[in-house]
Amino acid sequence: MKARIFAVGLIVLQFAVLALGQNDNFEYYAVLVDGMKVGHAIRSRVAAGNQVTTTETANMTLNRMGKTVSMKTKEVCVETAKGEPISFASEQDMGMVTMKTEGTVGKDGTVRTRTTGIGAVQEGTIVWPKGAVMAEGLRLIELEKKLNEGTTYEVPFFSPGLMNAVNTRVKVGAKQDVDLLGRIVKLTKVETAMTIPGAGEIVSTGYVDEQLRPLKTIMPMAGLNVEMLACTKEFAMSNNQPAEIVDKMFLASPQPIENAGEAKSITYYLKPISPTTNLIIPSSDNQKVQKLEDGTVMLKVEPVNMPMGGTFPYKGTDPNIIIATKPNRFLQSDDAAIIALAKQAVGDAKDSAEAAKKIEEFVSKYIKDISFSVGYASATEVAASKRGDCTEFAVLCAALCRAAGIPARVTVGVAYVNDFEGRTGFGGHAWTEAYIGDKWVGLDSAFKAGALGKFDAGHIALASGDGEPANFFNLATTLGKFKIEKITIEPAK
């Protein structure tokens, strides 16, 4: 069960706040989860000549299984006085080391990036999303549109932490009395809907003053309410009350599943908690989705059997599959340590199926310290520390597959467990999918390490990708918005 979902939410909440406000002074915020103070954020905007630098740092502490998880993020946006992007930087510390990514935006729209942390420095290029703005650009749009009730507009907002442009839809509401830690203030309501195509929508509700300063921001996420409240420096920096999140992120099962590993398939009926919720559940080789008239999603999970044979490294021409062989800042498959581990894991395997099985088994034994104190670590961090939980197993397994030339991705969702520290049901989980033959096959090193079996029909995928924070967006937008109403099990023959 991961805190990564909350790190994604914290980044999203950060830029929901970052987008508004025009004071040059430091501003302090308390971060609350279900009413408990779990962290703080500090924001500043500095204008010097033709350059504006907006900085926001956020720290959050949560409990998982009694273990404290600390997450720290920092985003810096450098823009011209007209809101044109110049450069950006993001820092993320999820429990091991700080990963820092910097980007410089060229006049031709080419962005040169540089990522440092454990392992080799990674440099690359991306294309600046068309029309995307950062903090100052969006602030200028806010000033132009003003706080007239009923005003709506859309703009792509680039988040350095997500390394992605998120379509942002803003709607200005009416003024109302707002409780700010016991102080009643009349503020304007502003709804901000943030969407990544195919990954759902997060709607935050902000309350801003006449200077466009957000004094209160609320974002429902994974069935919880995450809030950011403007406050004094003393309160923002005061001691936290870390909330236990494991139980809150557990989904009840309508019936016990004796052995999901022995089922040929399991069909789930996912019922939205709100009738207005549009559940976005991905289809893949391992699960098929059908929307019913009442909004219920009928999801049939039938794991692909490991195809026999298959050559590696991958020699195909499918661009989507080729991408899944490339290194990135979380799956550093070009790092010397990762390459060495991949060779050790694969050994004398003759085909991709055998190699993938060996990598899955290798990772299940390689991570010695199954620790809930790690928020989210990259593959090189895991290789060095041999510590983590399900996401660390997943990223290391995916990186070793890529280093061996086997396309691989990280998948997140929920998985059924009969007994997880006294809990039964579906808990947040991460695993790996490897492209073998012409199918994506599930690999679950964490389940193997915990003697929980293998990848099976008890796994419900909510998002897949290359380990980047943006890939977890659908998990943040979907978990907590549905219940499992019914299950039908098809036994293996």
Tab-separated table of C-alpha atoms in Angstrom:
chain	number	residue	atom	x	y	z
A	1	MET	CA	0.000	0.000	0.000
A	2	LYS	CA	1.693	3.135	-1.213
A	3	ALA	CA	1.947	6.751	-0.213
A	4	ARG	CA	2.845	7.550	-3.807
A	5	ILE	CA	-0.791	8.356	-4.552
A	6	PHE	CA	-0.627	11.100	-1.929
A	7	ALA	CA	2.596	12.446	-3.400
A	8	VAL	CA	0.812	12.794	-6.739
A	9	GLY	CA	-2.087	14.500	-4.990
A	10	LEU	CA	0.307	16.815	-3.177
A	11	ILE	CA	1.913	17.848	-6.479
A	12	VAL	CA	-1.523	18.458	-7.993
A	13	LEU	CA	-2.650	20.390	-4.930
A	14	GLN	CA	0.582	22.392	-5.072
A	15	PHE	CA	-0.043	23.711	-8.540
A	16	ALA	CA	-3.717	24.310	-7.760
A	17	VAL	CA	-2.408	26.760	-5.166
A	18	LEU	CA	0.677	27.800	-7.142
A	19	ALA	CA	-1.472	29.055	-9.998
A	20	LEU	CA	-3.014	31.852	-7.940
A	21	GLY	CA	-1.612	34.726	-5.911
A	22	GLN	CA	0.568	37.709	-6.679
A	23	ASN	CA	2.382	38.709	-3.487
A	24	ASP	CA	6.167	38.598	-3.444
A	25	ASN	CA	6.265	37.599	0.236
A	26	PHE	CA	6.563	34.071	1.543
A	27	GLU	CA	3.199	32.441	2.112
A	28	TYR	CA	2.677	29.495	4.443
A	29	TYR	CA	0.097	26.730	4.282
A	30	ALA	CA	-0.870	23.792	6.470
A	31	VAL	CA	-1.636	20.506	4.688
A	32	LEU	CA	-4.450	18.455	6.224
A	33	VAL	CA	-5.730	14.967	5.413
A	34	ASP	CA	-9.213	14.282	6.756
A	35	GLY	CA	-8.791	17.158	9.186
A	36	MET	CA	-5.406	16.058	10.551
A	37	LYS	CA	-2.359	18.258	9.970
A	38	VAL	CA	0.128	16.129	8.063
A	39	GLY	CA	2.439	18.732	6.554
A	40	HIS	CA	3.048	22.214	5.242
A	41	ALA	CA	3.773	24.162	2.075
A	42	ILE	CA	5.733	27.361	1.507
A	43	ARG	CA	5.227	29.533	-1.543
A	44	SER	CA	7.075	32.559	-2.892
A	45	ARG	CA	7.044	34.731	-6.006
A	46	VAL	CA	10.029	36.944	-6.805
A	47	ALA	CA	10.044	39.413	-9.720
A	48	ALA	CA	13.422	40.785	-10.844
A	49	GLY	CA	13.647	42.736	-14.081
A	50	ASN	CA	12.019	40.688	-16.845
A	51	GLN	CA	12.125	37.449	-14.862
A	52	VAL	CA	9.658	35.986	-12.373
A	53	THR	CA	10.558	33.004	-10.197
A	54	THR	CA	7.802	31.127	-8.396
A	55	THR	CA	8.814	28.507	-5.844
A	56	GLU	CA	6.750	26.117	-3.800
A	57	THR	CA	7.973	23.491	-1.379
A	58	ALA	CA	5.720	20.964	0.333
A	59	ASN	CA	6.406	18.433	3.068
A	60	MET	CA	3.985	15.724	4.132
A	61	THR	CA	4.238	12.896	6.669
A	62	LEU	CA	1.929	9.866	6.720
A	63	ASN	CA	1.781	6.565	8.554
A	64	ARG	CA	1.680	3.194	6.825
A	65	MET	CA	1.444	0.134	9.014
A	66	GLY	CA	2.857	2.181	11.875
A	67	LYS	CA	5.840	3.314	9.786
A	68	THR	CA	6.350	7.008	9.115
A	69	VAL	CA	6.624	8.021	5.466
A	70	SER	CA	8.012	11.479	4.753
A	71	MET	CA	7.608	13.102	1.344
A	72	LYS	CA	9.170	16.357	0.237
A	73	THR	CA	8.615	18.102	-3.082
A	74	LYS	CA	9.831	21.381	-4.528
A	75	GLU	CA	8.855	23.091	-7.768
A	76	VAL	CA	10.503	26.149	-9.274
A	77	CYS	CA	9.031	27.938	-12.307
A	78	VAL	CA	11.093	30.652	-14.028
A	79	GLU	CA	9.198	32.777	-16.569
A	80	THR	CA	9.330	36.143	-18.257
A	81	ALA	CA	7.202	39.001	-16.966
A	82	LYS	CA	4.770	38.088	-19.769
A	83	GLY	CA	4.460	34.535	-18.499
A	84	GLU	CA	6.640	32.865	-21.130
A	85	PRO	CA	8.492	29.763	-19.857
A	86	ILE	CA	12.253	30.016	-19.359
A	87	SER	CA	13.145	27.088	-17.123
A	88	PHE	CA	11.840	24.850	-14.356
A	89	ALA	CA	13.067	22.475	-11.689
A	90	SER	CA	11.518	19.859	-9.448
A	91	GLU	CA	12.887	17.973	-6.474
A	92	GLN	CA	11.285	14.876	-4.984
A	93	ASP	CA	12.427	13.080	-1.855
A	94	MET	CA	10.207	10.093	-1.127
A	95	GLY	CA	12.239	8.446	1.597
A	96	MET	CA	15.681	7.681	0.166
A	97	VAL	CA	17.491	10.389	-1.774
A	98	THR	CA	16.432	13.571	-3.539
A	99	MET	CA	15.800	13.297	-7.258
A	100	LYS	CA	16.199	16.616	-9.049
A	101	THR	CA	15.041	17.357	-12.586
A	102	GLU	CA	15.859	20.634	-14.331
A	103	GLY	CA	14.572	21.825	-17.691
A	104	THR	CA	15.455	24.748	-19.942
A	105	VAL	CA	12.952	25.813	-22.595
A	106	GLY	CA	14.464	26.847	-25.925
A	107	LYS	CA	12.960	29.365	-28.302
A	108	ASP	CA	12.099	26.546	-30.711
A	109	GLY	CA	10.074	24.753	-28.006
A	110	THR	CA	12.716	22.125	-27.322
A	111	VAL	CA	13.201	21.482	-23.613
A	112	ARG	CA	16.567	20.196	-22.449
A	113	THR	CA	16.243	18.174	-19.249
A	114	ARG	CA	18.758	16.935	-16.715
A	115	THR	CA	17.987	14.544	-13.854
A	116	THR	CA	20.320	13.796	-10.958
A	117	GLY	CA	20.042	11.480	-7.985
A	118	ILE	CA	21.454	8.025	-7.463
A	119	GLY	CA	23.272	6.601	-10.477
A	120	ALA	CA	24.246	8.253	-13.726
A	121	VAL	CA	23.076	11.744	-14.670
A	122	GLN	CA	20.288	11.515	-17.246
A	123	GLU	CA	19.977	14.127	-19.958
A	124	GLY	CA	17.305	14.326	-22.621
A	125	THR	CA	14.872	16.484	-24.529
A	126	ILE	CA	11.128	16.888	-24.627
A	127	VAL	CA	8.861	19.176	-26.636
A	128	TRP	CA	7.167	21.980	-24.729
A	129	PRO	CA	3.402	21.289	-24.830
A	130	LYS	CA	1.644	23.702	-27.160
A	131	GLY	CA	0.139	26.654	-25.324
A	132	ALA	CA	1.214	25.394	-21.901
A	133	VAL	CA	1.906	27.884	-19.129
A	134	MET	CA	3.441	27.682	-15.685
A	135	ALA	CA	2.706	29.613	-12.508
A	136	GLU	CA	3.227	33.187	-13.729
A	137	GLY	CA	1.522	32.543	-17.053
A	138	LEU	CA	-1.566	31.203	-15.327
A	139	ARG	CA	-1.489	34.014	-12.765
A	140	LEU	CA	-1.607	36.569	-15.595
A	141	ILE	CA	-4.568	34.771	-17.126
A	142	GLU	CA	-6.281	34.846	-13.728
A	143	LEU	CA	-5.695	38.596	-13.511
A	144	GLU	CA	-7.101	39.126	-16.998
A	145	LYS	CA	-10.204	37.007	-16.380
A	146	LYS	CA	-10.803	38.495	-12.897
A	147	LEU	CA	-13.091	37.062	-10.261
A	148	ASN	CA	-16.397	37.572	-12.023
A	149	GLU	CA	-18.895	34.904	-11.013
A	150	GLY	CA	-19.608	32.458	-13.831
A	151	THR	CA	-16.326	33.056	-15.676
A	152	THR	CA	-14.834	29.851	-17.095
A	153	TYR	CA	-11.732	29.137	-19.133
A	154	GLU	CA	-9.275	26.351	-19.940
A	155	VAL	CA	-5.511	26.320	-20.189
A	156	PRO	CA	-2.824	23.603	-20.260
A	157	PHE	CA	-0.728	23.932	-17.100
A	158	PHE	CA	2.780	22.458	-17.063
A	159	SER	CA	3.766	20.871	-13.764
A	160	PRO	CA	7.526	20.363	-13.260
A	161	GLY	CA	6.772	17.622	-10.724
A	162	LEU	CA	4.621	15.642	-13.137
A	163	MET	CA	6.760	16.586	-16.156
A	164	ASN	CA	3.520	16.902	-18.027
A	165	ALA	CA	0.955	19.472	-19.091
A	166	VAL	CA	-2.354	19.019	-17.310
A	167	ASN	CA	-5.447	20.473	-18.932
A	168	THR	CA	-6.837	22.900	-16.367
A	169	ARG	CA	-10.432	24.133	-16.431
A	170	VAL	CA	-11.241	27.028	-14.119
A	171	LYS	CA	-14.707	28.134	-12.995
A	172	VAL	CA	-15.251	31.221	-10.832
A	173	GLY	CA	-18.055	30.957	-8.328
A	174	ALA	CA	-19.722	33.239	-5.826
A	175	LYS	CA	-18.349	34.845	-2.725
A	176	GLN	CA	-19.078	33.038	0.514
A	177	ASP	CA	-18.067	32.853	4.142
A	178	VAL	CA	-15.158	30.451	4.650
A	179	ASP	CA	-13.833	29.046	7.919
A	180	LEU	CA	-10.059	29.484	8.142
A	181	LEU	CA	-9.102	27.672	11.337
A	182	GLY	CA	-11.900	29.409	13.237
A	183	ARG	CA	-11.642	32.741	11.443
A	184	ILE	CA	-14.584	33.471	9.097
A	185	VAL	CA	-13.562	35.290	5.908
A	186	LYS	CA	-15.597	36.157	2.805
A	187	LEU	CA	-13.784	34.655	-0.197
A	188	THR	CA	-14.490	33.803	-3.835
A	189	LYS	CA	-14.947	30.149	-4.709
A	190	VAL	CA	-12.844	28.903	-7.633
A	191	GLU	CA	-13.149	25.342	-8.952
A	192	THR	CA	-10.155	23.935	-10.813
A	193	ALA	CA	-10.579	20.682	-12.746
A	194	MET	CA	-7.311	19.054	-13.779
A	195	THR	CA	-7.308	16.338	-16.428
A	196	ILE	CA	-4.746	14.102	-18.082
A	197	PRO	CA	-6.306	12.431	-21.162
A	198	GLY	CA	-7.420	8.898	-20.354
A	199	ALA	CA	-6.553	9.310	-16.673
A	200	GLY	CA	-9.572	10.945	-15.141
A	201	GLU	CA	-10.118	14.270	-13.468
A	202	ILE	CA	-9.279	15.796	-10.103
A	203	VAL	CA	-11.393	18.765	-9.051
A	204	SER	CA	-10.028	21.078	-6.391
A	205	THR	CA	-12.082	23.805	-4.768
A	206	GLY	CA	-10.204	26.942	-3.829
A	207	TYR	CA	-11.254	30.051	-1.938
A	208	VAL	CA	-9.340	33.187	-2.901
A	209	ASP	CA	-9.228	36.780	-1.702
A	210	GLU	CA	-9.392	39.929	-3.850
A	211	GLN	CA	-5.635	39.676	-4.530
A	212	LEU	CA	-6.175	36.152	-5.943
A	213	ARG	CA	-4.379	34.581	-3.013
A	214	PRO	CA	-5.705	31.062	-2.351
A	215	LEU	CA	-6.440	30.903	1.365
A	216	LYS	CA	-8.083	27.495	1.347
A	217	THR	CA	-7.926	24.660	-1.190
A	218	ILE	CA	-9.730	21.331	-0.887
A	219	MET	CA	-9.147	18.300	-3.097
A	220	PRO	CA	-10.949	14.947	-2.699
A	221	MET	CA	-8.527	12.137	-3.462
A	222	ALA	CA	-8.795	8.389	-2.992
A	223	GLY	CA	-11.868	8.883	-0.833
A	224	LEU	CA	-10.118	11.378	1.444
A	225	ASN	CA	-10.160	15.168	1.679
A	226	VAL	CA	-6.782	16.829	1.298
A	227	GLU	CA	-6.718	20.504	2.281
A	228	MET	CA	-4.216	23.330	2.074
A	229	LEU	CA	-4.917	26.257	4.413
A	230	ALA	CA	-3.141	29.604	4.517
A	231	CYS	CA	-1.810	30.163	8.029
A	232	THR	CA	0.980	31.625	10.106
A	233	LYS	CA	4.517	30.350	9.727
A	234	GLU	CA	4.374	29.026	13.283
A	235	PHE	CA	1.310	26.852	12.646
A	236	ALA	CA	2.549	25.654	9.257
A	237	MET	CA	5.840	24.508	10.787
A	238	SER	CA	4.269	23.024	13.924
A	239	ASN	CA	4.267	19.304	14.648
A	240	ASN	CA	2.262	17.028	12.377
A	241	GLN	CA	-0.324	14.398	13.224
A	242	PRO	CA	0.472	11.748	10.606
A	243	ALA	CA	-2.678	9.987	9.406
A	244	GLU	CA	-2.707	6.194	8.978
A	245	ILE	CA	-3.639	5.597	5.338
A	246	VAL	CA	-3.599	1.833	4.840
A	247	ASP	CA	-7.075	1.171	6.222
A	248	LYS	CA	-8.470	4.195	4.383
A	249	MET	CA	-7.210	2.827	1.073
A	250	PHE	CA	-8.499	-0.725	1.548
A	251	LEU	CA	-11.485	-1.777	-0.572
A	252	ALA	CA	-13.949	-4.247	0.898
A	253	SER	CA	-14.704	-7.404	-1.058
A	254	PRO	CA	-18.353	-8.494	-1.313
A	255	GLN	CA	-17.203	-12.062	-0.734
A	256	PRO	CA	-14.000	-13.864	0.217
A	257	ILE	CA	-11.768	-15.126	-2.577
A	258	GLU	CA	-10.220	-18.353	-1.377
A	259	ASN	CA	-7.408	-18.513	-3.935
A	260	ALA	CA	-7.338	-15.945	-6.710
A	261	GLY	CA	-4.319	-17.709	-8.191
A	262	GLU	CA	-6.436	-20.745	-9.027
A	263	ALA	CA	-9.149	-18.783	-10.833
A	264	LYS	CA	-9.160	-18.622	-14.611
A	265	SER	CA	-10.861	-15.244	-14.397
A	266	ILE	CA	-12.717	-13.029	-11.970
A	267	THR	CA	-15.402	-10.574	-13.077
A	268	TYR	CA	-15.888	-7.504	-10.915
A	269	TYR	CA	-18.838	-5.139	-10.902
A	270	LEU	CA	-17.477	-1.725	-9.926
A	271	LYS	CA	-20.220	0.637	-8.764
A	272	PRO	CA	-19.522	4.402	-8.673
A	273	ILE	CA	-20.193	5.852	-5.217
A	274	SER	CA	-21.612	8.986	-6.863
A	275	PRO	CA	-24.028	8.712	-9.827
A	276	THR	CA	-22.149	11.562	-11.541
A	277	THR	CA	-18.799	9.743	-11.442
A	278	ASN	CA	-17.453	8.492	-14.762
A	279	LEU	CA	-15.142	5.631	-13.885
A	280	ILE	CA	-12.116	5.333	-16.175
A	281	ILE	CA	-10.781	1.779	-15.921
A	282	PRO	CA	-8.197	0.771	-18.563
A	283	SER	CA	-8.535	-2.315	-20.757
A	284	SER	CA	-5.468	-4.406	-21.450
A	285	ASP	CA	-4.397	-7.904	-22.381
A	286	ASN	CA	-5.166	-8.922	-18.787
A	287	GLN	CA	-8.500	-7.189	-18.225
A	288	LYS	CA	-11.510	-6.213	-20.304
A	289	VAL	CA	-13.913	-3.397	-19.477
A	290	GLN	CA	-17.596	-3.016	-20.275
A	291	LYS	CA	-19.688	-0.024	-19.182
A	292	LEU	CA	-23.249	-0.856	-18.140
A	293	GLU	CA	-26.205	1.511	-18.538
A	294	ASP	CA	-26.322	2.473	-14.865
A	295	GLY	CA	-22.651	3.534	-14.862
A	296	THR	CA	-21.392	0.292	-13.339
A	297	VAL	CA	-18.170	-1.029	-14.852
A	298	MET	CA	-18.069	-4.756	-15.508
A	299	LEU	CA	-14.403	-5.714	-15.386
A	300	LYS	CA	-13.219	-9.181	-16.342
A	301	VAL	CA	-9.682	-9.932	-15.207
A	302	GLU	CA	-8.182	-12.948	-16.970
A	303	PRO	CA	-4.377	-13.036	-16.708
A	304	VAL	CA	-2.469	-13.828	-19.861
A	305	ASN	CA	-0.579	-17.098	-19.679
A	306	MET	CA	3.131	-16.616	-20.214
A	307	PRO	CA	3.737	-17.210	-23.963
A	308	MET	CA	6.448	-19.698	-24.748
A	309	GLY	CA	9.548	-18.484	-26.516
A	310	GLY	CA	9.997	-14.932	-27.697
A	311	THR	CA	13.280	-13.297	-28.549
A	312	PHE	CA	15.049	-10.529	-26.693
A	313	PRO	CA	16.131	-7.828	-26.987
A	314	TYR	CA	12.958	-6.589	-28.660
A	315	LYS	CA	13.429	-6.128	-32.436
A	316	GLY	CA	9.930	-4.932	-33.362
A	317	THR	CA	8.949	-1.582	-34.831
A	318	ASP	CA	5.888	-0.654	-32.748
A	319	PRO	CA	6.781	2.810	-31.359
A	320	ASN	CA	4.639	2.299	-28.232
A	321	ILE	CA	6.504	-0.908	-27.423
A	322	ILE	CA	9.897	0.617	-28.235
A	323	ILE	CA	9.229	3.366	-25.672
A	324	ALA	CA	8.804	0.630	-23.057
A	325	THR	CA	12.442	-0.424	-23.631
A	326	LYS	CA	13.912	3.033	-22.970
A	327	PRO	CA	15.441	4.365	-19.739
A	328	ASN	CA	13.905	7.282	-17.865
A	329	ARG	CA	14.415	9.060	-14.570
A	330	PHE	CA	12.647	6.334	-12.547
A	331	LEU	CA	13.541	3.256	-14.617
A	332	GLN	CA	17.254	3.889	-15.253
A	333	SER	CA	17.824	0.822	-17.404
A	334	ASP	CA	21.002	2.351	-18.867
A	335	ASP	CA	22.670	2.610	-15.455
A	336	ALA	CA	25.704	0.355	-14.995
A	337	ALA	CA	24.396	-1.152	-11.755
A	338	ILE	CA	21.011	-1.940	-13.305
A	339	ILE	CA	22.620	-3.497	-16.386
A	340	ALA	CA	24.838	-5.674	-14.176
A	341	LEU	CA	21.863	-6.852	-12.121
A	342	ALA	CA	19.889	-7.628	-15.293
A	343	LYS	CA	22.714	-9.811	-16.621
A	344	GLN	CA	22.951	-11.569	-13.278
A	345	ALA	CA	19.200	-12.160	-13.190
A	346	VAL	CA	18.785	-13.348	-16.781
A	347	GLY	CA	21.783	-15.664	-16.755
A	348	ASP	CA	21.636	-18.101	-19.662
A	349	ALA	CA	17.936	-17.634	-20.449
A	350	LYS	CA	17.246	-18.512	-24.066
A	351	ASP	CA	14.019	-16.586	-24.653
A	352	SER	CA	12.144	-13.576	-23.299
A	353	ALA	CA	9.609	-15.672	-21.362
A	354	GLU	CA	12.324	-17.465	-19.441
A	355	ALA	CA	14.259	-14.220	-18.933
A	356	ALA	CA	11.208	-12.396	-17.563
A	357	LYS	CA	10.455	-15.215	-15.120
A	358	LYS	CA	14.055	-15.163	-13.920
A	359	ILE	CA	13.966	-11.403	-13.421
A	360	GLU	CA	10.701	-11.646	-11.461
A	361	GLU	CA	12.206	-14.310	-9.216
A	362	PHE	CA	15.507	-12.443	-8.853
A	363	VAL	CA	13.837	-9.207	-7.707
A	364	SER	CA	11.624	-11.100	-5.247
A	365	LYS	CA	14.787	-12.232	-3.442
A	366	TYR	CA	16.987	-9.189	-4.063
A	367	ILE	CA	15.005	-6.711	-1.928
A	368	LYS	CA	15.847	-7.784	1.614
A	369	ASP	CA	14.130	-5.091	3.674
A	370	ILE	CA	10.399	-4.954	2.914
A	371	SER	CA	9.920	-1.491	4.319
A	372	PHE	CA	6.800	0.672	4.481
A	373	SER	CA	8.878	3.765	5.278
A	374	VAL	CA	9.755	4.428	1.624
A	375	GLY	CA	7.348	6.666	-0.272
A	376	TYR	CA	8.601	5.984	-3.778
A	377	ALA	CA	12.084	5.176	-5.046
A	378	SER	CA	13.654	4.879	-8.484
A	379	ALA	CA	15.221	1.658	-9.731
A	380	THR	CA	18.805	2.760	-8.991
A	381	GLU	CA	17.829	3.746	-5.448
A	382	VAL	CA	16.268	0.313	-4.906
A	383	ALA	CA	19.278	-1.424	-6.423
A	384	ALA	CA	21.529	0.369	-3.934
A	385	SER	CA	19.353	0.068	-0.819
A	386	LYS	CA	17.609	-3.283	-1.386
A	387	ARG	CA	14.704	-1.698	0.491
A	388	GLY	CA	11.073	-0.855	-0.234
A	389	ASP	CA	7.650	-2.325	-0.801
A	390	CYS	CA	5.453	-3.113	-3.799
A	391	THR	CA	6.359	-0.099	-5.954
A	392	GLU	CA	10.070	-0.613	-5.330
A	393	PHE	CA	9.716	-4.254	-6.425
A	394	ALA	CA	7.781	-3.081	-9.493
A	395	VAL	CA	10.193	-0.355	-10.650
A	396	LEU	CA	13.265	-2.536	-10.162
A	397	CYS	CA	11.662	-5.451	-12.017
A	398	ALA	CA	10.627	-3.166	-14.888
A	399	ALA	CA	14.069	-1.553	-15.101
A	400	LEU	CA	15.839	-4.939	-15.191
A	401	CYS	CA	13.484	-6.107	-17.945
A	402	ARG	CA	14.245	-2.988	-19.981
A	403	ALA	CA	17.979	-3.388	-19.399
A	404	ALA	CA	17.681	-6.920	-20.791
A	405	GLY	CA	15.814	-5.618	-23.848
A	406	ILE	CA	12.360	-6.766	-22.715
A	407	PRO	CA	9.687	-4.036	-22.931
A	408	ALA	CA	8.216	-3.436	-19.495
A	409	ARG	CA	5.975	-1.007	-17.636
A	410	VAL	CA	4.797	-0.317	-14.089
A	411	THR	CA	1.121	-0.955	-13.351
A	412	VAL	CA	-0.748	0.279	-10.293
A	413	GLY	CA	-4.164	-0.570	-8.919
A	414	VAL	CA	-5.502	-2.821	-6.176
A	415	ALA	CA	-4.898	-6.476	-5.401
A	416	TYR	CA	-6.771	-8.966	-3.234
A	417	VAL	CA	-5.099	-10.312	-0.106
A	418	ASN	CA	-6.553	-12.824	2.352
A	419	ASP	CA	-4.462	-11.597	5.240
A	420	PHE	CA	-2.359	-8.448	5.142
A	421	GLU	CA	-1.464	-7.572	8.723
A	422	GLY	CA	-4.941	-8.709	9.745
A	423	ARG	CA	-6.713	-7.071	6.792
A	424	THR	CA	-8.680	-8.839	4.064
A	425	GLY	CA	-9.737	-7.174	0.834
A	426	PHE	CA	-8.236	-5.114	-1.963
A	427	GLY	CA	-5.282	-2.918	-1.102
A	428	GLY	CA	-3.330	-0.421	-3.187
A	429	HIS	CA	-0.631	-2.269	-5.092
A	430	ALA	CA	1.935	-2.027	-7.880
A	431	TRP	CA	3.370	-4.678	-10.173
A	432	THR	CA	5.187	-5.049	-13.503
A	433	GLU	CA	3.968	-5.971	-16.964
A	434	ALA	CA	6.424	-7.303	-19.536
A	435	TYR	CA	5.783	-7.544	-23.265
A	436	ILE	CA	6.350	-11.206	-24.196
A	437	GLY	CA	5.539	-12.420	-27.690
A	438	ASP	CA	2.687	-10.067	-28.499
A	439	LYS	CA	1.073	-9.789	-25.049
A	440	TRP	CA	1.576	-7.795	-21.858
A	441	VAL	CA	2.178	-10.369	-19.115
A	442	GLY	CA	1.864	-9.613	-15.393
A	443	LEU	CA	4.858	-10.101	-13.090
A	444	ASP	CA	4.546	-9.576	-9.333
A	445	SER	CA	7.856	-9.836	-7.488
A	446	ALA	CA	6.330	-8.365	-4.327
A	447	PHE	CA	3.689	-11.099	-4.138
A	448	LYS	CA	6.392	-13.707	-4.606
A	449	ALA	CA	8.544	-12.144	-1.910
A	450	GLY	CA	5.639	-12.059	0.529
A	451	ALA	CA	4.544	-15.633	-0.211
A	452	LEU	CA	1.252	-14.236	-1.527
A	453	GLY	CA	1.377	-16.199	-4.759
A	454	LYS	CA	1.770	-14.611	-8.193
A	455	PHE	CA	0.128	-12.124	-10.513
A	456	ASP	CA	-3.446	-13.389	-10.678
A	457	ALA	CA	-7.066	-12.484	-11.329
A	458	GLY	CA	-7.171	-10.682	-7.981
A	459	HIS	CA	-5.248	-7.777	-9.516
A	460	ILE	CA	-7.295	-4.812	-10.801
A	461	ALA	CA	-5.205	-2.370	-12.838
A	462	LEU	CA	-6.085	1.318	-12.651
A	463	ALA	CA	-3.101	2.781	-14.526
A	464	SER	CA	0.062	1.729	-16.378
A	465	GLY	CA	3.139	3.623	-17.474
A	466	ASP	CA	6.859	4.107	-17.130
A	467	GLY	CA	6.898	4.957	-13.441
A	468	GLU	CA	6.561	8.722	-13.860
A	469	PRO	CA	4.279	10.508	-11.340
A	470	ALA	CA	1.792	11.414	-14.079
A	471	ASN	CA	1.169	7.692	-14.572
A	472	PHE	CA	-0.378	7.528	-11.106
A	473	PHE	CA	-2.912	10.247	-11.879
A	474	ASN	CA	-5.705	7.797	-12.706
A	475	LEU	CA	-5.080	5.941	-9.441
A	476	ALA	CA	-5.491	9.212	-7.546
A	477	THR	CA	-8.653	10.137	-9.435
A	478	THR	CA	-10.318	6.700	-9.319
A	479	LEU	CA	-9.509	5.022	-6.011
A	480	GLY	CA	-12.138	5.903	-3.454
A	481	LYS	CA	-14.789	6.642	-6.069
A	482	PHE	CA	-16.178	3.129	-6.452
A	483	LYS	CA	-17.053	0.035	-4.486
A	484	ILE	CA	-16.901	-3.577	-5.614
A	485	GLU	CA	-20.564	-4.563	-5.632
A	486	LYS	CA	-20.370	-8.103	-6.971
A	487	ILE	CA	-17.808	-10.741	-7.941
A	488	THR	CA	-18.134	-13.832	-10.102
A	489	ILE	CA	-15.285	-16.344	-10.209
A	490	GLU	CA	-14.541	-18.687	-13.104
A	491	PRO	CA	-12.395	-21.554	-11.850
A	492	ALA	CA	-9.517	-22.918	-13.885
A	493	LYS	CA	-10.340	-26.123	-15.741
